[in-house]
Coordinates of C-alpha atoms and ligand atoms in Angstrom, one line a residue:
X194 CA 0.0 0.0 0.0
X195 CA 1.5 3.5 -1.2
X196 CA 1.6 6.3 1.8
X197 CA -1.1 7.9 -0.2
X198 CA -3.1 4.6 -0.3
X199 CA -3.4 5.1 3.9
X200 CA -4.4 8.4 3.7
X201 CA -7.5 7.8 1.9
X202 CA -10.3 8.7 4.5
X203 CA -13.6 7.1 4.0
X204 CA -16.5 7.9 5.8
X205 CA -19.6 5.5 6.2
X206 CA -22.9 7.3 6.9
X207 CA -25.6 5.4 8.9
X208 CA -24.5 2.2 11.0
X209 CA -27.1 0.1 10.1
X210 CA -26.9 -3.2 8.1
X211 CA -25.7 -1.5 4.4
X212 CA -23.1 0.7 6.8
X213 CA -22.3 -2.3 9.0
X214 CA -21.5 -4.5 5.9
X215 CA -19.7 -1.9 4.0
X216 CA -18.0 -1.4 7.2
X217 CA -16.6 -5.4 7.4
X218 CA -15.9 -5.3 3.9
X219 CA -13.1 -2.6 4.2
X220 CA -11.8 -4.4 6.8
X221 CA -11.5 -7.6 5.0
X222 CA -9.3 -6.1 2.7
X223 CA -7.0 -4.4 5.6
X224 CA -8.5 -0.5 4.9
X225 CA -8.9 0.8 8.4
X226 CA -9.2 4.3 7.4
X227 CA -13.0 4.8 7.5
X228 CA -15.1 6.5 10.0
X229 CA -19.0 4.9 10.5
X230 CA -21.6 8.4 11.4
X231 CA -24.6 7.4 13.4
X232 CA -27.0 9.5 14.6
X233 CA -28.4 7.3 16.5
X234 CA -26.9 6.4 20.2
X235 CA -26.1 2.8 19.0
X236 CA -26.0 1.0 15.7
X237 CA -28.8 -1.4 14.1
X238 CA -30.9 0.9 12.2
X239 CA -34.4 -1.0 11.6
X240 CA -33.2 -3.2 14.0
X241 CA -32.7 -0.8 16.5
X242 CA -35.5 1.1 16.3
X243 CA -38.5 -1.3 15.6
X244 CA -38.8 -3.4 19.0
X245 CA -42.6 -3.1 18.8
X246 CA -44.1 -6.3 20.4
X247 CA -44.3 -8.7 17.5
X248 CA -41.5 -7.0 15.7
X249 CA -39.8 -9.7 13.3
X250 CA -38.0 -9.8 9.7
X251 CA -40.9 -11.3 7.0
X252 CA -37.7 -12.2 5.5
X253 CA -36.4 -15.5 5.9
X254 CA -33.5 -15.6 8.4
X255 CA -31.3 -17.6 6.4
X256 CA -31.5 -15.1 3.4
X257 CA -31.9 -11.8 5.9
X258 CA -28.4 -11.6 6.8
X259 CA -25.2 -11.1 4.7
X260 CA -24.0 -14.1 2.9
X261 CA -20.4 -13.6 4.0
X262 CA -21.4 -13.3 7.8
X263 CA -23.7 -16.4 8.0
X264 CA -25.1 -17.2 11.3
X265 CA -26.5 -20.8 11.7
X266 CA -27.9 -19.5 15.3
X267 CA -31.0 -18.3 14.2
X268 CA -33.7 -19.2 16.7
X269 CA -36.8 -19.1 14.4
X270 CA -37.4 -19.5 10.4
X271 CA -38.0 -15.6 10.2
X272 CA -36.2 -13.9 12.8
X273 CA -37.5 -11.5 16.0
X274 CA -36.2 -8.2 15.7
X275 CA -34.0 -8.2 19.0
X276 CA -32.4 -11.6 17.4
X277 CA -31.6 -9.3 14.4
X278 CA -30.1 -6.3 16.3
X279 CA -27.8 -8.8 18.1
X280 CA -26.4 -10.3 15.3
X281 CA -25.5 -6.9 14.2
X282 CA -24.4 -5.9 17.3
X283 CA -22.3 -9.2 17.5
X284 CA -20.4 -8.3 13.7
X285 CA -19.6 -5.1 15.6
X286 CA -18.0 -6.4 18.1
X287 CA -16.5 -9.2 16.0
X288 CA -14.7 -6.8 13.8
X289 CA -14.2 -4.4 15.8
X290 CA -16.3 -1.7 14.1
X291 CA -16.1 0.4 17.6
X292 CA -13.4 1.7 17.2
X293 CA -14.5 3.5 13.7
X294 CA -18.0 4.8 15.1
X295 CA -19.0 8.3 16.0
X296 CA -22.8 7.5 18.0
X297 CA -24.5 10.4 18.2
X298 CA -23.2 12.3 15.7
X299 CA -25.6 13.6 12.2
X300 CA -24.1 14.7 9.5
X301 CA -25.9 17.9 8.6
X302 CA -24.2 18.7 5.5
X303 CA -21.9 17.2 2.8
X304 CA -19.5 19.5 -0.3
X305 CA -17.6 18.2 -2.6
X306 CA -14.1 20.1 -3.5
X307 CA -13.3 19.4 -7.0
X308 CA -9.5 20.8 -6.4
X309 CA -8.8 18.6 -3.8
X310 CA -11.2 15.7 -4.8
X311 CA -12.4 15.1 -1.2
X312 CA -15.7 15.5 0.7
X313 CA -16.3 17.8 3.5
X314 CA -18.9 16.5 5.7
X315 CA -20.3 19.0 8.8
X316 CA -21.8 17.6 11.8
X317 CA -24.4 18.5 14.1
X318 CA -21.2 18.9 16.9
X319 CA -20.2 21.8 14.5
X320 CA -16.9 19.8 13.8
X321 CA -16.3 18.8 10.0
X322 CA -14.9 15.8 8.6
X323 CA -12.6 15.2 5.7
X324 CA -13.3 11.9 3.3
X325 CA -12.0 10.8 -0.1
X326 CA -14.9 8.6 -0.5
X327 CA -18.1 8.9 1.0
X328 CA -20.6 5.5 1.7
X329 CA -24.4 6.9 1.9
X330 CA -26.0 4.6 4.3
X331 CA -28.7 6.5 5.8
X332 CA -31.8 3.7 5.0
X333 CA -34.7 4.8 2.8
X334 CA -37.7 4.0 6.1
X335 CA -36.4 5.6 9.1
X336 CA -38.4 8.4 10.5
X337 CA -41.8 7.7 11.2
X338 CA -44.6 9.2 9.6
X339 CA -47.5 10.1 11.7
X340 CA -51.1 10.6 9.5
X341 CA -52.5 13.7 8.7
X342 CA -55.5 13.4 11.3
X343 CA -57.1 16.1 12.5
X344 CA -56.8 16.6 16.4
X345 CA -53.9 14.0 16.2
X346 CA -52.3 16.0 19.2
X347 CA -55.6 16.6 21.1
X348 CA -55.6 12.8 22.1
X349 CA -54.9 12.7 25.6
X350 CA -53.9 8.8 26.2
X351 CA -50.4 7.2 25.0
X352 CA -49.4 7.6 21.7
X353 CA -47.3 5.7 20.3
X354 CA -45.3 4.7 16.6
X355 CA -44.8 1.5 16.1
X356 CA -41.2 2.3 15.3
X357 CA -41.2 4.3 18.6
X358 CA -42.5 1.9 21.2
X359 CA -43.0 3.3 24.2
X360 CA -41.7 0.1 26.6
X361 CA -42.6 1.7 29.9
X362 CA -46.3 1.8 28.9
X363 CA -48.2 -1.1 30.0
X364 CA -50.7 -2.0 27.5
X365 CA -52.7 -4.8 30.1
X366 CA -56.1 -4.6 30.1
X367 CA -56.3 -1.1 28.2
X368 CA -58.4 0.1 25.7
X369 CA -56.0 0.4 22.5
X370 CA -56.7 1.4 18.8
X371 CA -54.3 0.6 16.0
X372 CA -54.2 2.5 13.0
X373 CA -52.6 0.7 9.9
X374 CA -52.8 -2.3 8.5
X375 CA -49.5 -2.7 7.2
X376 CA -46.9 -5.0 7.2
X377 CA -46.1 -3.6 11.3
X378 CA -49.5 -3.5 12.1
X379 CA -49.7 -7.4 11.1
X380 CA -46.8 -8.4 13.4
X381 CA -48.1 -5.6 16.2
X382 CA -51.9 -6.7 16.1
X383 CA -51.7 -10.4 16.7
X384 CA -49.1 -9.8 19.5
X385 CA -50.8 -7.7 21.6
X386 CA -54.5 -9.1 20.9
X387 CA -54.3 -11.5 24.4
X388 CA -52.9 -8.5 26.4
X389 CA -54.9 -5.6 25.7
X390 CA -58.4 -5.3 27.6
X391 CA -59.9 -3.9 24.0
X392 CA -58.5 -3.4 20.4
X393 CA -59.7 -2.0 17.5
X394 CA -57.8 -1.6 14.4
X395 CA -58.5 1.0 12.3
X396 CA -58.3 -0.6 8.2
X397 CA -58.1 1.8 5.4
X398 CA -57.3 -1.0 3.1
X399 CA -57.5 -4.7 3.5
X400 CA -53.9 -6.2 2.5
X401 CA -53.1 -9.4 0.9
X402 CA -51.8 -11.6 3.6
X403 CA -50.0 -15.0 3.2
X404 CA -48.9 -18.0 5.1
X405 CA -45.6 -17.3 7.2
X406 CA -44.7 -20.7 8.0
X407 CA -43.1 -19.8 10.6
X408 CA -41.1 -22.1 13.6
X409 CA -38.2 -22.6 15.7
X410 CA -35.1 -24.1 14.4
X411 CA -34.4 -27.5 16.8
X412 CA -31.2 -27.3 18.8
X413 CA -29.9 -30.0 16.6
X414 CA -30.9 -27.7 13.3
X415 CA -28.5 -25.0 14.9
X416 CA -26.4 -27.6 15.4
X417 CA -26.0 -29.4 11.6
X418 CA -26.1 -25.6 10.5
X419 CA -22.6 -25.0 12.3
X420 CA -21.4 -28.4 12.0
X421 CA -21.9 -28.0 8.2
X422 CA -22.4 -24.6 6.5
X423 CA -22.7 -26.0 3.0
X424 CA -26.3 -26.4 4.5
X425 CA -26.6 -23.1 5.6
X426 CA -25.7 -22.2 2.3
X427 CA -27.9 -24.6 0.6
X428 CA -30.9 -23.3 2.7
X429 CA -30.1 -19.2 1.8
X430 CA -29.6 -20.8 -1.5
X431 CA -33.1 -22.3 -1.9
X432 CA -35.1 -19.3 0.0
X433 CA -33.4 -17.4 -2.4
X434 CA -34.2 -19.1 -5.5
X435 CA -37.6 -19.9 -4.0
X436 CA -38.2 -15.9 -3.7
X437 CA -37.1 -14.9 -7.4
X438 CA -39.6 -17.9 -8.2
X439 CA -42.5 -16.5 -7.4
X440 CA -41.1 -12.8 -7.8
X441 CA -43.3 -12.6 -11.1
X442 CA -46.2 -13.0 -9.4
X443 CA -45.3 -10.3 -7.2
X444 CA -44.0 -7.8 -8.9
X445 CA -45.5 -8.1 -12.9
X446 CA -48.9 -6.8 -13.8
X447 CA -49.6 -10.3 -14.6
X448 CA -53.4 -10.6 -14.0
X449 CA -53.4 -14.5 -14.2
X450 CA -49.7 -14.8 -12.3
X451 CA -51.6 -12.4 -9.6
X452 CA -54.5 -14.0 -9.3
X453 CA -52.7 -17.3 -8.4
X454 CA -51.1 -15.3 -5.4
X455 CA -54.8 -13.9 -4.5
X456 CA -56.3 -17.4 -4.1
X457 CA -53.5 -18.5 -1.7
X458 CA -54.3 -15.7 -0.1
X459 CA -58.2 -16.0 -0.2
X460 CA -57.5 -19.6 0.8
X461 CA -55.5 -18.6 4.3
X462 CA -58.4 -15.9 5.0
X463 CA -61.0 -18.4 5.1
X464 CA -59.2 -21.0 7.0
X465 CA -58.5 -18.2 9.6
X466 CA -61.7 -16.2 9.2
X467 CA -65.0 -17.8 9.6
X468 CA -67.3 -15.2 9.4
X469 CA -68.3 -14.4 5.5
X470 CA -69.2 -10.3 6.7
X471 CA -65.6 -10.3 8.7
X472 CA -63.8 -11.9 5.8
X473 CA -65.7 -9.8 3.3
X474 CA -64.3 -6.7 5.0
X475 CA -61.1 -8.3 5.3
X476 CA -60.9 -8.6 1.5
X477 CA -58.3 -6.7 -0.7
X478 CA -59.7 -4.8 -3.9
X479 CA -56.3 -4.3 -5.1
X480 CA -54.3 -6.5 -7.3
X481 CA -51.7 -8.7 -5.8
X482 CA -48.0 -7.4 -4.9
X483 CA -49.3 -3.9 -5.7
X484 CA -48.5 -2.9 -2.1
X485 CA -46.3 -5.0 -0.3
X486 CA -47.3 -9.1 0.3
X487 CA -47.7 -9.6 4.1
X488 CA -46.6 -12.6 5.9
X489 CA -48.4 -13.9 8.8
X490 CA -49.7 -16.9 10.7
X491 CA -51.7 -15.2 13.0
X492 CA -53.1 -12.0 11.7
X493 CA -56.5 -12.4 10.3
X494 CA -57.0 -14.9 13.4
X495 CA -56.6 -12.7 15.6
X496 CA -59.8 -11.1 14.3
X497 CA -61.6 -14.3 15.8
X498 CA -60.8 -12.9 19.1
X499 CA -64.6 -11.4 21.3
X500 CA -61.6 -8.4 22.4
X501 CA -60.3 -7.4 19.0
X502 CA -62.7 -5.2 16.4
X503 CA -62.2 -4.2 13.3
X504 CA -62.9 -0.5 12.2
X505 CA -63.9 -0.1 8.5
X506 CA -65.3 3.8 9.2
X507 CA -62.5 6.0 7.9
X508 CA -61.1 8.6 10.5
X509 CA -62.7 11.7 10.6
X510 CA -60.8 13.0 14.0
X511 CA -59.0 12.3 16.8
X512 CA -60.2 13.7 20.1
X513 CA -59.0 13.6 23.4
X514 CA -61.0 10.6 24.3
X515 CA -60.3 8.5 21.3
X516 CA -60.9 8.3 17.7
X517 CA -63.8 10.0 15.7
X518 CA -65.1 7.8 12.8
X519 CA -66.9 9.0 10.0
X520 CA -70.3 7.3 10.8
X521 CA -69.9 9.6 14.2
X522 CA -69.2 7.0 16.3
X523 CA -66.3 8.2 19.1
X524 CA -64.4 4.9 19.6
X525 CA -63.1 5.9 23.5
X526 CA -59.2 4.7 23.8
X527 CA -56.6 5.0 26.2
X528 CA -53.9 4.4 24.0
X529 CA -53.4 5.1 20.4
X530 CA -50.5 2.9 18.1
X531 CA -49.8 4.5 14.9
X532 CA -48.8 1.2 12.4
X533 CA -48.1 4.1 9.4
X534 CA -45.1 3.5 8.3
X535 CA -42.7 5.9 7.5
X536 CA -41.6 9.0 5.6
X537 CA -39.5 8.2 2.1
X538 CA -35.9 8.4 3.1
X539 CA -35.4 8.7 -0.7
X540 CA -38.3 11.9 -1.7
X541 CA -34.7 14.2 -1.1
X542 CA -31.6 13.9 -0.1
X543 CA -30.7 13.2 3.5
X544 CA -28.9 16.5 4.5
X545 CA -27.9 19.1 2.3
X546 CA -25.2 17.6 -0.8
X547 CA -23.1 19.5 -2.8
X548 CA -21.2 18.3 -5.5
X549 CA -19.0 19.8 -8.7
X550 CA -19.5 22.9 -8.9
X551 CA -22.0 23.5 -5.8
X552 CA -24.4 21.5 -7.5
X553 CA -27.1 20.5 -5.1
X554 CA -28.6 16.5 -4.5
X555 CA -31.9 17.7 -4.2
X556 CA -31.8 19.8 -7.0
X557 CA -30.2 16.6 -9.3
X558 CA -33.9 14.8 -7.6
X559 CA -36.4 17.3 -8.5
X560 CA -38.1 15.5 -10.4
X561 CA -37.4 11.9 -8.2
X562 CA -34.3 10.7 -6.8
X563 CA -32.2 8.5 -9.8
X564 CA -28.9 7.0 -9.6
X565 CA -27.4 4.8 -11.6
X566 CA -27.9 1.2 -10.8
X567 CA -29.2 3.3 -7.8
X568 CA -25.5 4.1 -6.7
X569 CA -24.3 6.6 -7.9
X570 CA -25.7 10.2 -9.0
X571 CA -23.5 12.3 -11.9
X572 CA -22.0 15.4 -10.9
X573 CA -21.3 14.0 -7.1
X574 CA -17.9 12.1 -7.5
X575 CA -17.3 9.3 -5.0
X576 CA -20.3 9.5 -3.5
X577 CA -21.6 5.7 -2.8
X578 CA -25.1 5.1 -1.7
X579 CA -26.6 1.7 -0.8
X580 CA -30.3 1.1 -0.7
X581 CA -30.6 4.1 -3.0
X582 CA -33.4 4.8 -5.6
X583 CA -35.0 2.1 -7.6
X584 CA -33.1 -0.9 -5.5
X585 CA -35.9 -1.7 -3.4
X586 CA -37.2 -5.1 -3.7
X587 CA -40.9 -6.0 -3.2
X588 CA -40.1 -10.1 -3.5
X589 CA -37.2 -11.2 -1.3
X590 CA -34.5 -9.8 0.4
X591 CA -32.8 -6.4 0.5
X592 CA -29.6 -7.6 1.4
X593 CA -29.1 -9.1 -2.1
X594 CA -29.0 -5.5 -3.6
X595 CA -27.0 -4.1 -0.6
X596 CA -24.2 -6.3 -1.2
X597 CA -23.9 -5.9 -4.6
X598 CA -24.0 -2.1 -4.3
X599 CA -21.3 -2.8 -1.1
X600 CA -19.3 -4.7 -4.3
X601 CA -19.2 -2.2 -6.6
X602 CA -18.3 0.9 -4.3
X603 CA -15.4 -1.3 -3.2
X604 CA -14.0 -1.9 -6.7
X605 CA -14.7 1.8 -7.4
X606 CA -12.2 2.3 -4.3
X607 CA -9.8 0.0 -5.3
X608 CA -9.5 1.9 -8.5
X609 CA -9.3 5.1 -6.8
X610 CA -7.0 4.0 -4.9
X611 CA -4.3 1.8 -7.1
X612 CA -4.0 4.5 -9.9
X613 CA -4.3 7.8 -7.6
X614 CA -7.6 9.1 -8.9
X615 CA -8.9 12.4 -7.8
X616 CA -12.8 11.1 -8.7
X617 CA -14.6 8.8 -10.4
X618 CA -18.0 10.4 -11.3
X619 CA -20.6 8.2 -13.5
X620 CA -21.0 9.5 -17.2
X621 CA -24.8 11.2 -17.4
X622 CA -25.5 9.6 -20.4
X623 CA -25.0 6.2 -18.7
X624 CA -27.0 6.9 -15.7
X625 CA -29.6 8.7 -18.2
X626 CA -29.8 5.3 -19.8
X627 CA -30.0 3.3 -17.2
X628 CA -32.7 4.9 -15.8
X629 CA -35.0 5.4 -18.9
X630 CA -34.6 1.7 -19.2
X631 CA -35.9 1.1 -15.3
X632 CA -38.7 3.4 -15.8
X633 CA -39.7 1.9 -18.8
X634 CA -39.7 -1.1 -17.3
X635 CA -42.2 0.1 -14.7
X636 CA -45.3 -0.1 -17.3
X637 CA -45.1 -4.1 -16.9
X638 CA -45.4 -3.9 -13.0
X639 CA -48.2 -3.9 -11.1
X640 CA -47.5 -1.3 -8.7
X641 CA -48.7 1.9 -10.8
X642 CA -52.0 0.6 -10.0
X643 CA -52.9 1.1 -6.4
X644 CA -51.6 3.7 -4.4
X645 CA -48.9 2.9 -1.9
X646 CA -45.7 4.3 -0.5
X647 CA -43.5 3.0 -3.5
X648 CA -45.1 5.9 -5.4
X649 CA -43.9 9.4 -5.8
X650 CA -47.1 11.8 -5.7
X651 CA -46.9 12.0 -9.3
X652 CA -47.4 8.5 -9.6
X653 CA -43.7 7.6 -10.7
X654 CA -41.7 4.5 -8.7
X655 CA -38.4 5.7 -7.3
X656 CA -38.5 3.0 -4.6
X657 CA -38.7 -0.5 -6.2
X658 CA -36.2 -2.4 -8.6
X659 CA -38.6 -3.5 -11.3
X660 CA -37.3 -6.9 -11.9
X661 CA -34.9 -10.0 -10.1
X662 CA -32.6 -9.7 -7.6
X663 CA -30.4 -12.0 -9.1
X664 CA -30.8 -9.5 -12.3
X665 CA -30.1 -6.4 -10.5
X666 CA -27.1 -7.8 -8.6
X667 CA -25.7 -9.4 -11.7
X668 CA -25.8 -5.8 -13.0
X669 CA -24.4 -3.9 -10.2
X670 CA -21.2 -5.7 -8.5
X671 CA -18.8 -5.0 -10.8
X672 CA -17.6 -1.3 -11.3
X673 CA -17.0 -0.8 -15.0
X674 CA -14.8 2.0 -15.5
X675 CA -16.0 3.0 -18.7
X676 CA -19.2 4.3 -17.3
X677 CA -17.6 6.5 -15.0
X678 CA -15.7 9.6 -15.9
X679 CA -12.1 9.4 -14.4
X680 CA -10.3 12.4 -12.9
X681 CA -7.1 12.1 -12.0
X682 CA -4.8 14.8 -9.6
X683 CA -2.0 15.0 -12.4
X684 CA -3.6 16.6 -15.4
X685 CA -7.0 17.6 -13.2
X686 CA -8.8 17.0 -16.2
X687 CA -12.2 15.2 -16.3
X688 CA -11.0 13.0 -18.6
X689 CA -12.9 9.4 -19.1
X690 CA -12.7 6.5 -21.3
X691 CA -16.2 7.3 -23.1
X692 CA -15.0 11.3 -23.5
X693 CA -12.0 9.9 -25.1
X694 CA -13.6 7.7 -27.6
Ligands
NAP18 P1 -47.0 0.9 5.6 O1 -46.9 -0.3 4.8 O2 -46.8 2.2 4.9 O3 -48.5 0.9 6.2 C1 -49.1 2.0 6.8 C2 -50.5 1.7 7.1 O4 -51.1 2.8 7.7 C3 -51.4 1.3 5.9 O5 -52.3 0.3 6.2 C4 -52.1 2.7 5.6 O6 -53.3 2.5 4.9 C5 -52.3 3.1 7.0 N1 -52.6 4.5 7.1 C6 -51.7 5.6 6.8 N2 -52.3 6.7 7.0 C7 -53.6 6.4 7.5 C8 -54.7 7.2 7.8 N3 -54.7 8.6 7.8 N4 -55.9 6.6 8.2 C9 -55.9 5.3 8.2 N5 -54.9 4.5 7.9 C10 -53.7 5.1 7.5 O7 -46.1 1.0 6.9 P2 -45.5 -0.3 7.7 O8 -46.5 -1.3 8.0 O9 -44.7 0.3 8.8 O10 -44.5 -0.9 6.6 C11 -43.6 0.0 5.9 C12 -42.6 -0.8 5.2 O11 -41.6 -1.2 6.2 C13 -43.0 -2.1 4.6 O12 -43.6 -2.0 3.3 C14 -41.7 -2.9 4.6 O13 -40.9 -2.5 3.5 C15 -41.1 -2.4 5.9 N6 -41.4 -3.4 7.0 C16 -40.8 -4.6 6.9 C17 -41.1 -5.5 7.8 C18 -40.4 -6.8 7.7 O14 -40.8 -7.8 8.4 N7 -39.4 -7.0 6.8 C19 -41.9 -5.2 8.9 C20 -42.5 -4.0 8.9 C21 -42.2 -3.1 8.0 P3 -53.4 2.5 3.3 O15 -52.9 1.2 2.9 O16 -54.8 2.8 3.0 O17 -52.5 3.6 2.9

């Protein structure tokens, strides 16, 4: 490694699993010089912040952790929360990510200086932070989004997120209203139902629901799992495959592919549901994989329960008392949990970004965020973002896009780094391109047809990779220098392959 090789700062923003694996990554190839910004008081991200009772990956556990840190411990088939966060916690630990990690600490604002190819990131400490490369890492559903209700603060019980859980409140016995019907408010509903003295949940639209198939790993499970991680591998391996599978049905506006999904789903609603007015009301009217599929054993059971009510009435108010529903009836609660899910980390750009020439990230997003391969943006060099527009999945795991992105921005590093390069900034025609071709693709899916927190409010899909993991990551991990222009400090001219050609 030259001298200038160890002075290349790198700064990782967010500490949750994309930061965390980009993180062990670097390390794996001996670069200690990166700093990990979390704003937070302790790492995890999701993990750390959604401890609602019932809080759980819909994931499979097998595929919802990162292929090169396999963990044959998992307790269950789809993994509590908590289990998820310690995991995490135990890769910090394991490579000693604490020593790189600033807790506590936001970055407010991030410029690029094209003279010294480096980024200048300000924190909320009023301290600033020097980085060749920058790693965006800040997770796309983070802050929770309350509904615009009117008298939302009038209520005068607990109120509570579901991504806030408030774990000094005691919900025994209480009178409780849950408002969502989302995939939290499937995992949140069912655990609470035997607690709680009354629930109601508030539905503004039924959602498709499928079997979890959930259980516990046996002892000696765990056991083989260690003994022989070929079979852990095998088992990601088939969950995987199993997932792109029926990823079609999921994501394609496929009417007959759909409808195969809708009468498994149909199928588990009356096996849990046996009342036809109930399960009529429990009925989606949109088509399958439009919003996202939820996974549960227990849900629509829980419905079966003399304590728990569903609510149909929209919401006109909230009052002090309770909730206001629009056939006038005042449904009297002492504690309110918002199951609304969150505000789109990707509508703008996480803090103010500047990059060549003063150029602003939100500016480059007017019209939607776009990146290339959902990486990188033109015009802000070096900058690396995982989980970034349009590499969402609806189908199967996250993670599978993560480390593909985690791939590439290590390559693009490596390059920086072995020829001395001030920048590597992707060619606008290329990201252009790319992203014509994603949003053209968006026609064939079905998710243009419902309404749903994929969608911009002009209807467009920034979120969601229309297509296969195993297509998007096959696209992504390798950093071709071609579609990048290449500056280097010697001539500090913006020269690339493509301008040369
Ligand atoms: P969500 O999917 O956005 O659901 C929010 C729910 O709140 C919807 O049912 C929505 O109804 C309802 N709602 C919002 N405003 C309302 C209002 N004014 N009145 C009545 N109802 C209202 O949020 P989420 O359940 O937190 O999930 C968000 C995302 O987080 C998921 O799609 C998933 O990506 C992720 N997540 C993942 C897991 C996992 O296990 N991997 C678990 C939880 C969450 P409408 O449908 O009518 O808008």
């Amino acid at each position: 490694m030259t001298a200038r090789a160890t002075e290349f700062p790198i700064a990782i923003i967010g500490a949750g699993f994309g930061g965390i694996g980009m993180a062990i990554q670097l390390k794996k190839r001996g670069i200690e010089s990166f700093t990990m910004f979390e704003r937070a008081a302790e790492v995890g991200g999701t993990w750390r912040d959604n401890t609602y009772p019932g809080a759980a990956c819909d994931v499979p556990s097998h595929a919802y952790s990162l292929s090169f840190e396999p963990n044959p411990n998992w307790s269950r088939k789809f993994s509590p929360s908590q289990e998820i966060q310690s995991y995490l916690l135990g890769l910090v630990e394991k490579w000693k990510l604490r020593d790189h990690l600033r807790l506590g600490t936001e970055i407010r604002e991030a410029r690029f200086d094209d003279r010294s190819g480096t980024w200048t990131l300000r924190t909320d400490k009023g301290d600033s932070f020097t980085a060749r490369v920058v790693i965006s890492a800040v997770g796309g559903l983070v802050d929770p989004q309350y509904p615009a209700i009117a008298g939302i603060d009038s209520f005068r019980g607990e109120k509570m997120h579901t991504a806030r859980w408030n774990h000094d409140y005691d919900l025994t016995g209480k009178r409780v209203g849950v408002i969502g019907t989302g995939a939290s408010a499937i995992q949140v509903v069912p655990a609470i139902a035997a607690k709680v003295g009354h629930l109601e949940v508030f539905q503004r639209t039924p959602a498709w629901v499928v079997p979890k198939l959930d259980g516990r790993y046996s002892a000696r499970a765990r056991e083989l799992f260690a003994r022989y991680p070929l079979l852990l591998r095998l088992s990601r391996g088939f969950k995987y495959w199993m997932s792109e599978l029926f990823g079609p049905m999921i994501f394609l506006d496929a009417p007959r592919l759909s409808a195969i999904g809708e009468r498994m789903s149909l199928k588990h609603l009356e096996a849990q549901v046996k009342d036809p007015e109930l399960r009529r009301k429990l009925t989606p009217h949109f088509q399958f994989g439009c919003k996202r599929i939820l996974v549960s054993d227990d849900y629509w059971a829980t419905f079966e329960r003399d304590n728990v009510d569903l609510v149909c009435e929209g919401i006109r108010e909230i009052r002090a008392e309770g909730i206001l529903t629009s056939d006038g009836v005042l449904h009297q609660l002492d504690a309110i949990i918002f199951a609304t899910g969150f505000e789109l980390g990707l509508a703008k750009a996480p803090f103010p970004v500047y990059g060549l020439d003063g150029r602003s990230l939100d500016a480059a997003w007017s019209a939607g965020a776009v990146a290339y391969k959902g990486m990188t943006v033109s015009g802000f060099p070096n900058w690396f973002i995982l989980m970034g527009p349009n590499t969402g999945p609806g189908h199967t795991s996250v993670l599978v896009y993560t480390e593909a992105q985690i791939s590439h921005a290590l390559q693009a590093i490596g390059k920086l780094r072995d020829e001395h390069l001030k920048y590597v900034d992707v060619r606008q025609d290329v990201q252009d391109r790319y992203n014509e071709r994603i949003q053209g693709r968006m026609k064939y899916m079905v998710w243009p047809s419902c309404s749903s927190w994929y969608l911009s409010p002009d209807g467009s899909n920034h979120s969601l990779y229309p297509g296969f993991a195993f297509e998007y990551a096959a696209g992504a991990r390798n950093f071709h220098p071609a579609e990048y222009r290449l500056a280097t400090f010697e001539s500090d001219q913006r020269t690339t392959t493509a301008d040369a050609a």
